[in-house]
Short mmCIF file of N, CA and C and ligand atoms in Angstrom, two decimals:
data_model
loop_
_atom_site.label_atom_id
_atom_site.label_comp_id
_atom_site.label_asym_id
_atom_site.label_seq_id
_atom_site.Cartn_x
_atom_site.Cartn_y
_atom_site.Cartn_z
N MET A 1 85.08 86.35 113.44
CA MET A 1 85.04 85.28 112.43
C MET A 1 85.77 84.04 112.99
N LEU A 2 85.18 82.89 112.72
CA LEU A 2 85.69 81.63 113.27
C LEU A 2 87.18 81.41 113.00
N SER A 3 87.61 81.60 111.74
CA SER A 3 89.00 81.31 111.38
C SER A 3 89.96 82.28 112.05
N VAL A 4 89.55 83.55 112.21
CA VAL A 4 90.42 84.53 112.86
C VAL A 4 90.59 84.16 114.33
N GLU A 5 89.47 83.76 114.97
CA GLU A 5 89.56 83.33 116.38
C GLU A 5 90.51 82.14 116.53
N GLU A 6 90.38 81.19 115.60
CA GLU A 6 91.25 80.01 115.66
C GLU A 6 92.71 80.43 115.46
N GLY A 7 92.95 81.34 114.52
CA GLY A 7 94.31 81.83 114.28
C GLY A 7 94.88 82.47 115.53
N ASN A 8 94.05 83.28 116.22
CA ASN A 8 94.53 83.93 117.45
C ASN A 8 94.84 82.89 118.52
N LEU A 9 93.99 81.88 118.65
CA LEU A 9 94.22 80.84 119.65
C LEU A 9 95.53 80.09 119.35
N ARG A 10 95.81 79.91 118.07
CA ARG A 10 97.02 79.16 117.69
C ARG A 10 98.30 79.91 118.03
N THR A 11 98.21 81.25 118.17
CA THR A 11 99.41 82.00 118.57
C THR A 11 99.93 81.48 119.90
N TRP A 12 99.00 81.19 120.83
CA TRP A 12 99.38 80.75 122.18
C TRP A 12 99.42 79.23 122.29
N SER A 13 98.69 78.54 121.43
CA SER A 13 98.66 77.07 121.48
C SER A 13 98.86 76.51 120.08
N PRO A 14 100.11 76.59 119.56
CA PRO A 14 100.34 76.18 118.16
C PRO A 14 100.00 74.72 117.89
N GLU A 15 99.95 73.90 118.95
CA GLU A 15 99.62 72.48 118.74
C GLU A 15 98.20 72.31 118.19
N ARG A 16 97.37 73.36 118.31
CA ARG A 16 96.00 73.28 117.78
C ARG A 16 96.01 73.00 116.27
N MET A 17 97.12 73.37 115.60
CA MET A 17 97.22 73.14 114.14
C MET A 17 97.20 71.66 113.79
N TYR A 18 97.67 70.81 114.74
CA TYR A 18 97.88 69.39 114.42
C TYR A 18 96.89 68.46 115.09
N LEU A 19 96.11 68.96 116.03
CA LEU A 19 95.22 68.07 116.77
C LEU A 19 93.84 68.02 116.11
N PRO A 20 93.40 66.83 115.71
CA PRO A 20 92.11 66.74 114.99
C PRO A 20 90.90 66.86 115.92
N THR A 21 90.78 68.00 116.56
CA THR A 21 89.66 68.26 117.47
C THR A 21 88.46 68.75 116.65
N PRO A 22 87.27 68.83 117.27
CA PRO A 22 86.11 69.38 116.54
C PRO A 22 86.39 70.78 116.01
N SER A 23 87.12 71.62 116.78
CA SER A 23 87.37 72.98 116.30
C SER A 23 88.32 72.98 115.10
N TRP A 24 89.23 71.97 115.02
CA TRP A 24 90.11 71.84 113.85
C TRP A 24 89.24 71.64 112.60
N PHE A 25 88.25 70.75 112.69
CA PHE A 25 87.39 70.48 111.52
C PHE A 25 86.52 71.69 111.19
N ARG A 26 86.02 72.37 112.24
CA ARG A 26 85.20 73.58 111.99
C ARG A 26 86.05 74.64 111.29
N HIS A 27 87.29 74.79 111.75
CA HIS A 27 88.20 75.78 111.15
C HIS A 27 88.44 75.46 109.68
N HIS A 28 88.74 74.18 109.39
CA HIS A 28 89.01 73.81 108.00
C HIS A 28 87.79 74.00 107.11
N ALA A 29 86.62 73.70 107.65
CA ALA A 29 85.40 73.91 106.86
C ALA A 29 85.21 75.41 106.60
N ALA A 30 85.51 76.25 107.62
CA ALA A 30 85.34 77.70 107.46
C ALA A 30 86.33 78.24 106.43
N VAL A 31 87.57 77.75 106.48
CA VAL A 31 88.58 78.22 105.52
C VAL A 31 88.17 77.82 104.10
N LYS A 32 87.65 76.60 103.96
CA LYS A 32 87.23 76.15 102.62
C LYS A 32 86.09 77.02 102.10
N ARG A 33 85.16 77.34 103.00
CA ARG A 33 84.01 78.16 102.60
C ARG A 33 84.51 79.54 102.14
N LEU A 34 85.43 80.12 102.91
CA LEU A 34 85.97 81.43 102.54
C LEU A 34 86.72 81.34 101.21
N ASN A 35 87.58 80.30 101.07
CA ASN A 35 88.34 80.14 99.83
C ASN A 35 87.42 79.99 98.62
N ASP A 36 86.38 79.17 98.77
CA ASP A 36 85.45 78.96 97.65
C ASP A 36 84.74 80.26 97.28
N TYR A 37 84.36 81.01 98.32
CA TYR A 37 83.65 82.28 98.07
C TYR A 37 84.55 83.25 97.31
N VAL A 38 85.80 83.41 97.80
CA VAL A 38 86.72 84.37 97.16
C VAL A 38 87.07 83.90 95.75
N SER A 39 87.33 82.57 95.59
CA SER A 39 87.64 82.06 94.25
C SER A 39 86.48 82.31 93.28
N GLY A 40 85.26 82.17 93.78
CA GLY A 40 84.07 82.41 92.95
C GLY A 40 84.02 83.85 92.47
N LEU A 41 84.32 84.79 93.39
CA LEU A 41 84.34 86.21 93.01
C LEU A 41 85.37 86.45 91.91
N ILE A 42 86.54 85.83 92.08
CA ILE A 42 87.64 86.04 91.12
C ILE A 42 87.27 85.46 89.76
N GLU A 43 86.71 84.24 89.77
CA GLU A 43 86.35 83.62 88.49
C GLU A 43 85.28 84.41 87.77
N ARG A 44 84.31 84.95 88.54
CA ARG A 44 83.25 85.75 87.90
C ARG A 44 83.82 87.04 87.33
N ARG A 45 84.76 87.64 88.05
CA ARG A 45 85.35 88.89 87.54
C ARG A 45 86.19 88.62 86.29
N TRP A 46 86.90 87.50 86.27
CA TRP A 46 87.70 87.15 85.08
C TRP A 46 86.77 86.98 83.88
N ALA A 47 85.66 86.28 84.09
CA ALA A 47 84.70 86.06 83.00
C ALA A 47 84.11 87.40 82.53
N LEU A 48 83.80 88.28 83.49
CA LEU A 48 83.27 89.60 83.13
C LEU A 48 84.27 90.37 82.28
N ARG A 49 85.54 90.32 82.70
CA ARG A 49 86.58 91.05 81.98
C ARG A 49 86.77 90.50 80.57
N ARG A 50 86.70 89.19 80.44
CA ARG A 50 86.80 88.57 79.10
C ARG A 50 85.66 89.04 78.22
N GLY A 51 84.46 89.05 78.80
CA GLY A 51 83.28 89.50 78.05
C GLY A 51 83.44 90.94 77.61
N GLU A 52 83.97 91.77 78.50
CA GLU A 52 84.13 93.20 78.18
C GLU A 52 85.09 93.42 77.02
N ARG A 53 86.10 92.54 76.92
CA ARG A 53 87.09 92.70 75.85
C ARG A 53 86.49 92.49 74.48
N THR A 54 85.44 91.64 74.43
CA THR A 54 84.85 91.34 73.12
C THR A 54 83.64 92.22 72.82
N GLN A 55 83.26 93.08 73.78
CA GLN A 55 82.10 93.94 73.55
C GLN A 55 82.47 95.10 72.63
N PRO A 56 81.59 95.43 71.68
CA PRO A 56 81.90 96.55 70.79
C PRO A 56 81.87 97.89 71.54
N GLN A 57 80.95 98.02 72.52
CA GLN A 57 80.84 99.27 73.28
C GLN A 57 81.82 99.26 74.45
N PRO A 58 82.53 100.38 74.69
CA PRO A 58 83.40 100.40 75.88
C PRO A 58 82.53 100.39 77.15
N CYS A 59 83.01 99.71 78.17
CA CYS A 59 82.22 99.58 79.40
C CYS A 59 82.61 100.70 80.37
N ASN A 60 81.61 101.27 81.04
CA ASN A 60 81.89 102.38 81.95
C ASN A 60 82.09 101.93 83.39
N ARG A 61 82.19 100.63 83.58
CA ARG A 61 82.38 100.11 84.94
C ARG A 61 83.67 100.68 85.54
N ARG A 62 83.60 101.03 86.83
CA ARG A 62 84.80 101.57 87.47
C ARG A 62 85.66 100.40 87.96
N GLU A 63 86.92 100.37 87.53
CA GLU A 63 87.77 99.24 87.89
C GLU A 63 88.27 99.35 89.33
N ASP A 64 88.38 98.23 90.00
CA ASP A 64 88.86 98.23 91.37
C ASP A 64 90.19 97.48 91.46
N VAL A 65 90.61 97.21 92.69
CA VAL A 65 91.94 96.62 92.87
C VAL A 65 92.00 95.20 92.29
N LEU A 66 90.86 94.49 92.32
CA LEU A 66 90.85 93.13 91.74
C LEU A 66 91.08 93.20 90.23
N ASP A 67 90.48 94.20 89.58
CA ASP A 67 90.74 94.37 88.14
C ASP A 67 92.23 94.60 87.88
N LYS A 68 92.84 95.41 88.75
CA LYS A 68 94.27 95.72 88.54
C LYS A 68 95.11 94.45 88.67
N VAL A 69 94.79 93.61 89.65
CA VAL A 69 95.53 92.37 89.83
C VAL A 69 95.31 91.46 88.62
N LEU A 70 94.06 91.32 88.19
CA LEU A 70 93.74 90.41 87.08
C LEU A 70 94.34 90.90 85.76
N SER A 71 94.47 92.22 85.62
CA SER A 71 94.99 92.74 84.36
C SER A 71 96.47 92.34 84.16
N ALA A 72 97.12 91.92 85.24
CA ALA A 72 98.54 91.53 85.14
C ALA A 72 98.70 90.06 84.73
N ILE A 73 97.57 89.34 84.58
CA ILE A 73 97.67 87.90 84.26
C ILE A 73 97.29 87.65 82.79
N ALA A 74 98.19 86.95 82.08
CA ALA A 74 97.92 86.65 80.67
C ALA A 74 96.92 85.50 80.57
N ASP A 75 96.16 85.48 79.47
CA ASP A 75 95.18 84.39 79.26
C ASP A 75 95.82 83.02 79.41
N ALA A 76 97.06 82.90 78.85
CA ALA A 76 97.73 81.59 78.85
C ALA A 76 98.08 81.12 80.26
N ASP A 77 98.19 82.08 81.17
CA ASP A 77 98.57 81.71 82.55
C ASP A 77 97.36 81.46 83.45
N TRP A 78 96.14 81.68 82.91
CA TRP A 78 94.94 81.55 83.75
C TRP A 78 94.61 80.08 84.02
N GLY A 79 94.27 79.78 85.25
CA GLY A 79 93.94 78.39 85.61
C GLY A 79 93.87 78.28 87.12
N PRO A 80 93.70 77.06 87.64
CA PRO A 80 93.54 76.88 89.09
C PRO A 80 94.68 77.47 89.93
N GLU A 81 95.91 77.38 89.40
CA GLU A 81 97.05 77.91 90.18
C GLU A 81 96.99 79.43 90.27
N ALA A 82 96.64 80.09 89.14
CA ALA A 82 96.52 81.56 89.15
C ALA A 82 95.38 81.98 90.07
N ILE A 83 94.28 81.25 90.02
CA ILE A 83 93.13 81.59 90.88
C ILE A 83 93.53 81.46 92.35
N ARG A 84 94.27 80.40 92.67
CA ARG A 84 94.68 80.19 94.06
C ARG A 84 95.59 81.34 94.52
N GLN A 85 96.50 81.75 93.61
CA GLN A 85 97.42 82.81 93.99
C GLN A 85 96.68 84.14 94.21
N VAL A 86 95.78 84.48 93.27
CA VAL A 86 95.02 85.73 93.42
C VAL A 86 94.14 85.65 94.68
N ARG A 87 93.55 84.49 94.91
CA ARG A 87 92.72 84.29 96.11
C ARG A 87 93.51 84.61 97.38
N ASP A 88 94.75 84.12 97.44
CA ASP A 88 95.55 84.37 98.63
C ASP A 88 95.94 85.85 98.75
N GLU A 89 96.19 86.51 97.61
CA GLU A 89 96.50 87.95 97.64
C GLU A 89 95.28 88.73 98.15
N VAL A 90 94.10 88.36 97.64
CA VAL A 90 92.86 89.06 98.07
C VAL A 90 92.66 88.87 99.56
N LYS A 91 92.87 87.66 100.05
CA LYS A 91 92.70 87.41 101.48
C LYS A 91 93.69 88.24 102.30
N THR A 92 94.92 88.39 101.77
CA THR A 92 95.90 89.21 102.49
C THR A 92 95.44 90.67 102.54
N PHE A 93 94.98 91.20 101.38
CA PHE A 93 94.51 92.60 101.37
C PHE A 93 93.39 92.79 102.39
N ILE A 94 92.42 91.89 102.36
CA ILE A 94 91.22 92.10 103.19
C ILE A 94 91.48 91.75 104.64
N LEU A 95 92.01 90.55 104.89
CA LEU A 95 92.12 90.08 106.28
C LEU A 95 93.33 90.67 107.00
N ALA A 96 94.50 90.74 106.30
CA ALA A 96 95.69 91.28 106.98
C ALA A 96 95.74 92.80 106.84
N GLY A 97 95.31 93.31 105.69
CA GLY A 97 95.51 94.74 105.40
C GLY A 97 94.38 95.65 105.80
N HIS A 98 93.13 95.19 105.64
CA HIS A 98 92.02 96.13 105.80
C HIS A 98 91.67 96.38 107.26
N GLU A 99 91.43 95.32 108.01
CA GLU A 99 90.96 95.51 109.39
C GLU A 99 92.04 96.16 110.26
N THR A 100 93.31 95.75 110.03
CA THR A 100 94.41 96.33 110.80
C THR A 100 94.52 97.84 110.54
N SER A 101 94.50 98.22 109.25
CA SER A 101 94.65 99.64 108.92
C SER A 101 93.43 100.42 109.40
N ALA A 102 92.23 99.82 109.27
CA ALA A 102 91.01 100.52 109.69
C ALA A 102 91.03 100.75 111.20
N SER A 103 91.42 99.74 111.99
CA SER A 103 91.39 99.97 113.44
C SER A 103 92.53 100.90 113.86
N MET A 104 93.66 100.84 113.15
CA MET A 104 94.75 101.79 113.45
C MET A 104 94.26 103.23 113.23
N LEU A 105 93.55 103.46 112.10
CA LEU A 105 93.06 104.81 111.82
C LEU A 105 92.01 105.24 112.85
N ALA A 106 91.10 104.29 113.19
CA ALA A 106 90.04 104.62 114.15
C ALA A 106 90.64 105.01 115.51
N TRP A 107 91.61 104.24 115.98
CA TRP A 107 92.21 104.55 117.29
C TRP A 107 93.05 105.81 117.23
N THR A 108 93.72 106.05 116.09
CA THR A 108 94.51 107.27 115.95
C THR A 108 93.60 108.49 116.05
N LEU A 109 92.45 108.43 115.34
CA LEU A 109 91.51 109.56 115.38
C LEU A 109 90.94 109.74 116.78
N TYR A 110 90.68 108.63 117.45
CA TYR A 110 90.17 108.69 118.83
C TYR A 110 91.18 109.40 119.74
N GLU A 111 92.45 108.99 119.63
CA GLU A 111 93.48 109.60 120.47
C GLU A 111 93.64 111.08 120.14
N LEU A 112 93.58 111.41 118.83
CA LEU A 112 93.75 112.82 118.44
C LEU A 112 92.61 113.68 118.97
N THR A 113 91.38 113.14 118.91
CA THR A 113 90.27 113.96 119.41
C THR A 113 90.37 114.15 120.93
N ASN A 114 91.07 113.25 121.61
CA ASN A 114 91.27 113.43 123.05
C ASN A 114 92.49 114.30 123.36
N ASN A 115 93.26 114.63 122.33
CA ASN A 115 94.46 115.46 122.53
C ASN A 115 94.45 116.61 121.51
N PRO A 116 93.66 117.65 121.79
CA PRO A 116 93.46 118.72 120.79
C PRO A 116 94.75 119.39 120.34
N GLU A 117 95.74 119.46 121.24
CA GLU A 117 97.01 120.10 120.86
C GLU A 117 97.68 119.31 119.72
N CYS A 118 97.73 117.98 119.90
CA CYS A 118 98.33 117.12 118.86
C CYS A 118 97.50 117.17 117.58
N LEU A 119 96.18 117.17 117.76
CA LEU A 119 95.29 117.22 116.59
C LEU A 119 95.59 118.45 115.75
N GLU A 120 95.78 119.59 116.43
CA GLU A 120 96.05 120.84 115.73
C GLU A 120 97.36 120.75 114.95
N LYS A 121 98.38 120.13 115.55
CA LYS A 121 99.68 119.99 114.86
C LYS A 121 99.55 119.09 113.63
N VAL A 122 98.78 118.00 113.77
CA VAL A 122 98.59 117.09 112.63
C VAL A 122 97.83 117.81 111.51
N ARG A 123 96.80 118.54 111.89
CA ARG A 123 96.01 119.29 110.88
C ARG A 123 96.88 120.32 110.17
N ALA A 124 97.70 121.04 110.95
CA ALA A 124 98.54 122.09 110.35
C ALA A 124 99.55 121.46 109.38
N GLU A 125 100.13 120.33 109.79
CA GLU A 125 101.11 119.68 108.93
C GLU A 125 100.45 119.18 107.64
N ALA A 126 99.26 118.59 107.77
CA ALA A 126 98.55 118.09 106.59
C ALA A 126 98.21 119.25 105.65
N ALA A 127 97.75 120.36 106.23
CA ALA A 127 97.38 121.52 105.40
C ALA A 127 98.59 122.01 104.63
N GLN A 128 99.75 122.01 105.29
CA GLN A 128 100.97 122.50 104.64
C GLN A 128 101.44 121.52 103.55
N VAL A 129 101.49 120.23 103.89
CA VAL A 129 102.04 119.25 102.95
C VAL A 129 101.11 119.03 101.75
N PHE A 130 99.79 119.01 102.02
CA PHE A 130 98.85 118.71 100.93
C PHE A 130 98.32 119.97 100.24
N ALA A 131 98.84 121.13 100.63
CA ALA A 131 98.31 122.38 100.08
C ALA A 131 98.31 122.39 98.56
N LYS A 132 99.35 121.80 97.98
CA LYS A 132 99.47 121.86 96.51
C LYS A 132 98.55 120.88 95.79
N ARG A 133 97.89 120.01 96.56
CA ARG A 133 97.04 119.00 95.91
C ARG A 133 95.56 119.29 96.16
N LYS A 134 94.77 118.97 95.15
CA LYS A 134 93.32 119.08 95.37
C LYS A 134 92.90 117.86 96.17
N LEU A 135 91.74 117.94 96.84
CA LEU A 135 91.29 116.85 97.72
C LEU A 135 91.14 115.52 97.00
N THR A 136 90.80 115.58 95.71
CA THR A 136 90.56 114.34 94.98
C THR A 136 91.86 113.64 94.57
N ASN A 137 92.99 114.33 94.66
CA ASN A 137 94.26 113.72 94.23
C ASN A 137 94.84 112.81 95.30
N VAL A 138 95.35 111.70 94.86
CA VAL A 138 96.02 110.80 95.79
C VAL A 138 97.41 111.40 96.09
N PRO A 139 97.80 111.45 97.38
CA PRO A 139 99.12 112.01 97.68
C PRO A 139 100.24 111.17 97.08
N ALA A 140 101.35 111.83 96.77
CA ALA A 140 102.53 111.10 96.28
C ALA A 140 103.30 110.55 97.48
N ARG A 141 104.15 109.57 97.23
CA ARG A 141 104.92 108.96 98.31
C ARG A 141 105.72 110.01 99.09
N GLY A 142 106.30 110.97 98.34
CA GLY A 142 107.11 112.02 98.96
C GLY A 142 106.31 112.86 99.94
N ASP A 143 105.03 113.10 99.62
CA ASP A 143 104.16 113.87 100.52
C ASP A 143 104.09 113.18 101.87
N LEU A 144 103.94 111.86 101.83
CA LEU A 144 103.78 111.11 103.08
C LEU A 144 105.06 111.19 103.92
N ASP A 145 106.23 111.14 103.24
CA ASP A 145 107.49 111.25 103.98
C ASP A 145 107.61 112.61 104.66
N ALA A 146 106.94 113.62 104.08
CA ALA A 146 107.05 114.98 104.65
C ALA A 146 106.20 115.14 105.91
N LEU A 147 105.33 114.16 106.21
CA LEU A 147 104.48 114.26 107.40
C LEU A 147 105.27 113.81 108.63
N ARG A 148 106.26 114.58 109.00
CA ARG A 148 107.18 114.16 110.07
C ARG A 148 106.48 114.08 111.43
N TYR A 149 105.76 115.14 111.80
CA TYR A 149 105.10 115.13 113.12
C TYR A 149 104.05 114.01 113.17
N THR A 150 103.28 113.91 112.10
CA THR A 150 102.21 112.90 112.06
C THR A 150 102.78 111.50 112.22
N GLU A 151 103.95 111.27 111.62
CA GLU A 151 104.52 109.93 111.67
C GLU A 151 105.21 109.62 112.99
N VAL A 152 106.06 110.53 113.47
CA VAL A 152 106.87 110.17 114.64
C VAL A 152 106.59 111.02 115.88
N GLY A 153 105.72 112.00 115.75
CA GLY A 153 105.40 112.83 116.92
C GLY A 153 106.44 113.92 117.14
N GLY A 154 106.21 114.74 118.14
CA GLY A 154 107.09 115.91 118.37
C GLY A 154 108.26 115.58 119.26
C1 HEM B 201 98.33 99.23 110.68
C2 HEM B 201 98.28 98.20 109.85
C3 HEM B 201 98.84 96.83 110.16
C4 HEM B 201 99.13 96.23 111.35
C5 HEM B 201 98.96 96.82 112.75
C6 HEM B 201 99.65 94.93 111.05
C7 HEM B 201 100.08 94.02 111.98
C8 HEM B 201 100.67 92.81 111.72
C9 HEM B 201 101.23 91.90 112.69
C10 HEM B 201 101.25 92.13 114.20
C11 HEM B 201 101.71 90.84 112.03
C12 HEM B 201 102.43 89.61 112.63
C13 HEM B 201 101.42 88.56 112.93
C14 HEM B 201 102.07 87.33 113.55
O1 HEM B 201 103.21 87.00 113.20
O2 HEM B 201 101.40 86.69 114.37
C15 HEM B 201 101.45 91.03 110.63
C16 HEM B 201 101.80 90.15 109.63
C17 HEM B 201 101.45 90.30 108.32
N1 HEM B 201 100.84 91.38 107.75
FE1 HEM B 201 100.30 93.05 108.71
N2 HEM B 201 99.65 94.72 109.69
C18 HEM B 201 99.16 95.86 109.10
C19 HEM B 201 98.98 96.08 107.77
C20 HEM B 201 99.16 95.14 106.78
C21 HEM B 201 98.88 95.33 105.37
C22 HEM B 201 98.33 96.64 104.78
C23 HEM B 201 99.18 94.17 104.74
C24 HEM B 201 99.08 93.79 103.27
C25 HEM B 201 98.27 94.37 102.41
C26 HEM B 201 99.67 93.25 105.74
C27 HEM B 201 100.08 91.96 105.48
C28 HEM B 201 100.67 91.13 106.42
C29 HEM B 201 101.20 89.81 106.10
C30 HEM B 201 101.23 89.13 104.72
C31 HEM B 201 101.70 89.29 107.30
C32 HEM B 201 102.36 87.92 107.52
C33 HEM B 201 103.84 88.07 107.36
C34 HEM B 201 104.50 86.71 107.58
O3 HEM B 201 104.78 86.39 108.74
O4 HEM B 201 104.71 86.03 106.61
N3 HEM B 201 99.65 93.86 106.96
N4 HEM B 201 100.84 92.23 110.46
#
């Protein structure tokens, strides 16, 4: 993605932030496009949620993380500033949180499949720690702390 590439380049050449080069303008246009897209999603979801509140029939829609964030905002606080703040949180979840965690998991699984001994230890630890939970249950924070080998190795 254009903006991510520009962000990476700025790590080594921070002056790129201030120089009005063609790539500076392309970056700003790309950021605006992304911001408008995400703000549009948020505004549509807010409108959907408002509509659902006035519907006589309960809605069976499955709520996601955006619903959880929006449910914390009072009607009186809704406006451009709230939209901007939620937009930035969504961008953090997706751009900072999703790709990093996904590639960390992908590489971890790759390394484990190349090291069957370690894989076996991780599997055994998971089986022991999660034994009390059904597969559909989300683990508790304490369960994760108990994954000593998985977290720090042997
Ligand atoms: C394995 C997963 C992750 C890795 C490897 C990772 C890596 C990094 C790195 C290297 C930085 C510093 C970037 C820099 O200063 O140039 C950073 C910053 C940041 N990360 Fe992550 N991250 C991960 C997960 C997450 C998650 C899940 C979130 C939030 C949902 C998150 C939010 C942030 C934020 C907000 C910053 C900027 C902090 C600041 O300087 O103000 N990251 N991350």
